[in-house]
């Protein structure tokens, strides 16, 4: 019988996977997922579209959020190997597709950490600890160097990296704290909105504002789908789970319900408190906190500062969870032959991919500095451009992850499936069509309708800059694909080592079978 080499358990992989430790239980996965999916940095980006944002959020929860939760409940419980999304794609479509897709999947996270998450944290601290004033700068050769901004954002990045470096036995508690920070922040915000509404009245939204429109869908679909992905991330640590077959479906289905509520309620709160034309992508949620917390009177400054700290904890742990998961996938691809072997190393003491973690921190820091410089410190322009690249690159990676379930049902029909996705073919087609449409809109906002029109143009960008925006979205994605191909080429030696050992084990197994058949009482040769 031929040896199954569909899992990364040969040659270099055997040495690395043996360092992994099982610390990931049922409720750890649940809280990890809540921390992964509920990103407070994008809540305002949804609310900025007004009442119909809530309508489209509900619609996409039905046609996208729930179906992909079901899809990953099957994949995650059926194929619980370390490196989850990379392994599924590689098993379904080969090492080259796995290498390209996995680089796209990984690179979005250091870009996101050094871009939108760091700037969102800095904005919250600016509002509540610096009276909303611009951060001080120093002139260097005619350039206003934002040293205070960097003093906040660069340590923010490296604290996240350090959290990812820690043993999962410790690191999982950081993500659990992040989940409870969300419960506390969003819970207090909702209660405060109610009190504010009673005392001051609310902005109010007429029933007509919730009517969905095509233009609203085009403007919203990217950020809504981005908010709704992430169910696969815990499976990047699949071999560190205590019982993936039992726990993955449990955690995914429950986290889906929690996450929807944690998004829907504060978005509705923002819409009730702040006029839509005052909501910005970068600071809408923080501004809503500042407005509603005025109900605390003289204590509003102290309470607001506490809320700012909670907000920073939420955005920080969003970055931590995604770095933890995606870095593991890149490390697995390194020892499986789809990335440089250098990255495919698990630290023996910590059980974490320290080399990839450090690499993520370096990339995040470079992104932060480059994007800040290119946008000349325009926070809104910076936020919109980086968020667009992050969302488009992330969603492109799912164009191969989603159909891997369909392919693996055909190629591995005999593998036990603790959970099966209902209506798999039809729902997968719907997911793919939504993804494809969304990627086009992210690259060219308003395509097929009003390309780069005012209703779709990101904050800080002018109508005359449509070509520049397209380049900022397209060039990075093309570059990431090229790097993925290079990573695949650099993994050639590792793939050969894996195949060679697989052949040796195959030959050894065949020899044992022949010897056994020759013994008295042994099996009769065919």
Coordinates of C-alpha atoms in Angstrom, one line a residue, residues 83-349:
X83 CA -1.0 24.8 8.7
X84 CA -4.7 24.3 8.0
X85 CA -5.5 26.7 5.0
X86 CA -2.1 26.1 3.4
X87 CA -2.4 22.3 3.8
X88 CA -6.0 22.2 2.4
X89 CA -5.0 24.2 -0.7
X90 CA -1.8 22.3 -1.3
X91 CA -3.6 18.9 -0.9
X92 CA -6.2 20.1 -3.4
X93 CA -4.2 21.9 -6.0
X94 CA -0.5 21.2 -5.5
X95 CA 2.6 22.9 -4.1
X96 CA 2.7 25.8 -6.5
X97 CA -0.9 26.9 -5.9
X98 CA -0.3 26.3 -2.2
X99 CA 2.8 28.5 -2.2
X100 CA 1.2 31.4 -4.0
X101 CA -2.0 31.3 -2.0
X102 CA -0.3 30.9 1.3
X103 CA 2.0 33.9 0.7
X104 CA -1.1 36.0 -0.1
X105 CA -2.8 34.6 3.0
X106 CA 0.2 35.4 5.2
X107 CA 1.4 38.7 3.9
X108 CA -1.9 40.5 4.5
X109 CA -1.5 40.1 8.3
X110 CA 1.8 42.0 8.8
X111 CA 0.5 44.6 6.3
X112 CA -2.7 44.9 8.4
X113 CA -0.9 45.0 11.7
X114 CA 1.5 47.7 10.5
X115 CA -1.1 49.6 8.7
X116 CA -4.7 49.8 9.8
X117 CA -4.4 48.3 13.3
X118 CA -1.4 50.4 14.3
X119 CA -3.0 53.6 13.0
X120 CA -6.4 52.8 14.7
X121 CA -4.6 52.3 18.0
X122 CA -2.7 55.6 17.6
X123 CA -5.9 57.5 16.7
X124 CA -7.7 56.2 19.9
X125 CA -4.8 57.3 22.1
X126 CA -4.7 60.6 20.2
X127 CA -8.3 61.3 20.9
X128 CA -8.4 60.4 24.6
X129 CA -4.8 61.1 25.7
X130 CA -3.7 63.9 23.5
X131 CA -7.0 65.9 23.3
X132 CA -7.4 65.0 19.7
X133 CA -4.4 67.2 18.7
X134 CA -2.0 66.1 15.9
X135 CA 1.0 64.2 17.2
X136 CA 4.1 66.4 17.4
X137 CA 6.7 66.1 14.6
X138 CA 10.2 67.3 14.0
X139 CA 11.4 68.8 10.7
X140 CA 14.1 66.8 9.0
X141 CA 15.3 68.1 5.6
X142 CA 11.9 69.7 4.9
X143 CA 10.0 66.5 6.0
X144 CA 7.8 66.6 9.1
X145 CA 9.0 63.4 10.8
X146 CA 6.1 62.0 12.9
X147 CA 8.3 60.8 15.8
X148 CA 5.5 60.7 18.4
X149 CA 3.3 58.6 16.0
X150 CA 6.2 56.1 15.6
X151 CA 6.8 56.0 19.4
X152 CA 3.3 54.6 19.7
X153 CA 2.9 52.4 16.6
X154 CA 6.3 50.7 16.4
X155 CA 6.1 49.3 20.0
X156 CA 2.5 48.3 19.2
X157 CA 3.7 46.1 16.3
X158 CA 6.5 44.5 18.3
X159 CA 4.3 43.8 21.4
X160 CA 2.0 41.9 19.0
X161 CA 5.0 40.0 17.6
X162 CA 6.2 39.1 21.1
X163 CA 2.8 37.8 22.0
X164 CA 2.9 35.5 18.9
X165 CA 6.4 34.3 19.8
X166 CA 5.3 33.1 23.3
X167 CA 4.4 29.5 23.8
X168 CA 0.8 28.8 22.8
X169 CA 0.3 27.7 26.4
X170 CA 0.7 31.4 27.3
X171 CA -0.3 33.1 24.1
X172 CA -3.8 31.6 24.0
X173 CA -4.5 33.5 27.2
X174 CA -3.7 36.8 25.4
X175 CA -6.4 36.0 22.8
X176 CA -8.8 35.0 25.5
X177 CA -8.2 38.4 27.2
X178 CA -8.8 40.0 23.8
X179 CA -12.2 38.3 23.5
X180 CA -13.3 39.5 26.9
X181 CA -12.0 43.0 26.1
X182 CA -14.5 43.0 23.2
X183 CA -17.3 41.8 25.4
X184 CA -16.6 44.6 27.9
X185 CA -15.9 47.4 25.4
X186 CA -18.9 46.7 23.2
X187 CA -21.2 45.9 26.1
X188 CA -20.4 49.2 27.9
X189 CA -20.7 51.1 24.6
X190 CA -24.2 49.6 23.9
X191 CA -25.4 50.5 27.4
X192 CA -24.0 54.0 27.1
X193 CA -25.7 54.5 23.8
X194 CA -29.0 53.6 25.4
X195 CA -28.4 56.1 28.3
X196 CA -27.2 58.8 25.8
X197 CA -30.4 58.3 23.7
X198 CA -32.6 58.7 26.8
X199 CA -30.8 61.9 27.9
X200 CA -30.1 63.6 24.6
X201 CA -32.1 61.8 22.0
X202 CA -30.6 60.0 19.0
X203 CA -29.6 61.0 15.5
X204 CA -32.3 58.7 14.3
X205 CA -32.6 56.7 11.1
X206 CA -35.8 56.6 9.1
X207 CA -37.0 53.2 7.8
X208 CA -36.0 54.3 4.3
X209 CA -32.3 54.5 5.3
X210 CA -32.3 50.8 5.7
X211 CA -33.4 50.1 2.1
X212 CA -30.6 48.3 0.3
X213 CA -29.2 49.6 -2.9
X214 CA -26.7 48.3 -5.5
X215 CA -24.4 51.3 -4.8
X216 CA -24.5 50.6 -1.1
X217 CA -23.7 46.9 -1.8
X218 CA -20.7 47.8 -3.9
X219 CA -19.4 50.2 -1.2
X220 CA -19.9 47.7 1.6
X221 CA -19.2 44.2 0.3
X222 CA -15.4 44.4 0.7
X223 CA -15.3 45.4 4.3
X224 CA -18.2 43.2 5.2
X225 CA -16.6 40.1 3.7
X226 CA -13.3 41.0 5.4
X227 CA -15.1 41.2 8.7
X228 CA -16.7 37.8 8.2
X229 CA -13.6 35.7 7.3
X230 CA -11.3 33.9 9.7
X231 CA -13.0 30.7 10.8
X232 CA -10.1 28.7 9.4
X233 CA -7.4 30.4 11.4
X234 CA -7.3 28.2 14.5
X235 CA -6.6 25.2 12.2
X236 CA -3.2 26.8 11.4
X237 CA -2.4 25.3 14.8
X238 CA -4.3 22.1 14.0
X239 CA -1.8 19.8 15.6
X240 CA -1.8 21.9 18.7
X241 CA -5.5 21.2 19.3
X242 CA -6.4 18.7 22.0
X243 CA -9.4 17.3 19.9
X244 CA -9.9 19.1 16.6
X245 CA -12.5 16.7 15.3
X246 CA -14.8 17.4 18.2
X247 CA -13.9 21.0 19.1
X248 CA -13.6 22.8 15.7
X249 CA -17.3 22.5 14.7
X250 CA -18.4 23.5 18.2
X251 CA -16.2 26.6 18.3
X252 CA -17.0 27.7 14.8
X253 CA -20.7 27.5 15.0
X254 CA -20.9 29.3 18.4
X255 CA -18.4 32.0 17.5
X256 CA -20.4 32.8 14.4
X257 CA -23.4 33.7 16.6
X258 CA -21.3 35.7 19.1
X259 CA -19.4 37.5 16.3
X260 CA -22.6 38.6 14.5
X261 CA -24.0 40.1 17.6
X262 CA -20.7 41.8 18.5
X263 CA -20.7 43.5 15.1
X264 CA -24.4 44.3 14.6
X265 CA -25.1 45.9 17.9
X266 CA -22.3 48.5 18.0
X267 CA -22.8 49.3 14.3
X268 CA -26.4 50.1 15.0
X269 CA -25.3 52.2 18.0
X270 CA -23.0 54.3 15.9
X271 CA -25.7 54.9 13.3
X272 CA -28.0 56.1 16.1
X273 CA -25.5 58.5 17.7
X274 CA -23.5 60.0 14.9
X275 CA -24.8 61.5 11.6
X276 CA -23.6 59.4 8.7
X277 CA -21.7 62.2 7.1
X278 CA -19.7 62.5 10.3
X279 CA -18.6 58.9 10.4
X280 CA -15.1 58.2 9.1
X281 CA -13.3 54.9 8.3
X282 CA -10.5 55.6 10.7
X283 CA -12.2 57.1 13.8
X284 CA -15.9 56.5 13.6
X285 CA -16.1 54.0 16.5
X286 CA -13.7 56.0 18.7
X287 CA -15.7 59.2 17.9
X288 CA -18.9 57.5 18.8
X289 CA -17.4 56.4 22.2
X290 CA -16.3 60.0 22.8
X291 CA -19.8 61.3 22.0
X292 CA -21.8 58.8 24.1
X293 CA -19.4 58.8 27.1
X294 CA -20.4 62.4 27.7
X295 CA -23.2 60.9 29.8
X296 CA -20.6 60.3 32.5
X297 CA -20.2 64.0 33.0
X298 CA -16.9 65.0 34.8
X299 CA -15.9 61.4 34.8
X300 CA -16.1 61.0 31.0
X301 CA -12.4 61.7 30.5
X302 CA -11.4 58.8 32.9
X303 CA -14.0 56.4 31.5
X304 CA -13.1 57.4 27.9
X305 CA -9.4 56.8 28.6
X306 CA -10.3 53.3 29.9
X307 CA -12.4 52.7 26.8
X308 CA -9.4 53.8 24.7
X309 CA -7.2 51.3 26.5
X310 CA -9.8 48.5 25.8
X311 CA -10.0 49.6 22.2
X312 CA -6.2 49.3 21.8
X313 CA -6.3 45.9 23.5
X314 CA -9.0 44.8 20.9
X315 CA -7.0 45.9 17.9
X316 CA -3.8 44.6 19.3
X317 CA -5.2 41.1 19.9
X318 CA -6.8 41.1 16.4
X319 CA -3.3 41.4 15.1
X320 CA -1.9 38.8 17.5
X321 CA -4.4 36.1 16.6
X322 CA -3.9 36.6 12.8
X323 CA -0.1 36.7 13.2
X324 CA -0.2 33.5 15.4
X325 CA -2.2 31.7 12.8
X326 CA -0.8 32.9 9.5
X327 CA 2.8 32.6 10.7
X328 CA 2.2 29.0 11.5
X329 CA 0.9 28.4 8.0
X330 CA 3.9 30.0 6.5
X331 CA 6.2 27.9 8.7
X332 CA 4.4 24.7 7.6
X333 CA 4.8 25.7 4.0
X334 CA 8.5 26.2 4.7
X335 CA 9.1 22.6 5.9
X336 CA 6.6 21.2 3.4
X337 CA 8.5 22.6 0.4
X338 CA 6.4 25.6 -0.6
X339 CA 8.6 28.3 0.9
X340 CA 12.2 28.7 1.9
X341 CA 13.4 26.1 4.4
X342 CA 14.7 28.9 6.6
X343 CA 11.1 29.8 7.5
X344 CA 10.1 26.2 8.2
X345 CA 11.5 26.0 11.7
X346 CA 9.6 25.6 15.0
X347 CA 11.4 26.7 18.1
X348 CA 11.9 23.6 20.2
X349 CA 11.3 25.3 23.6

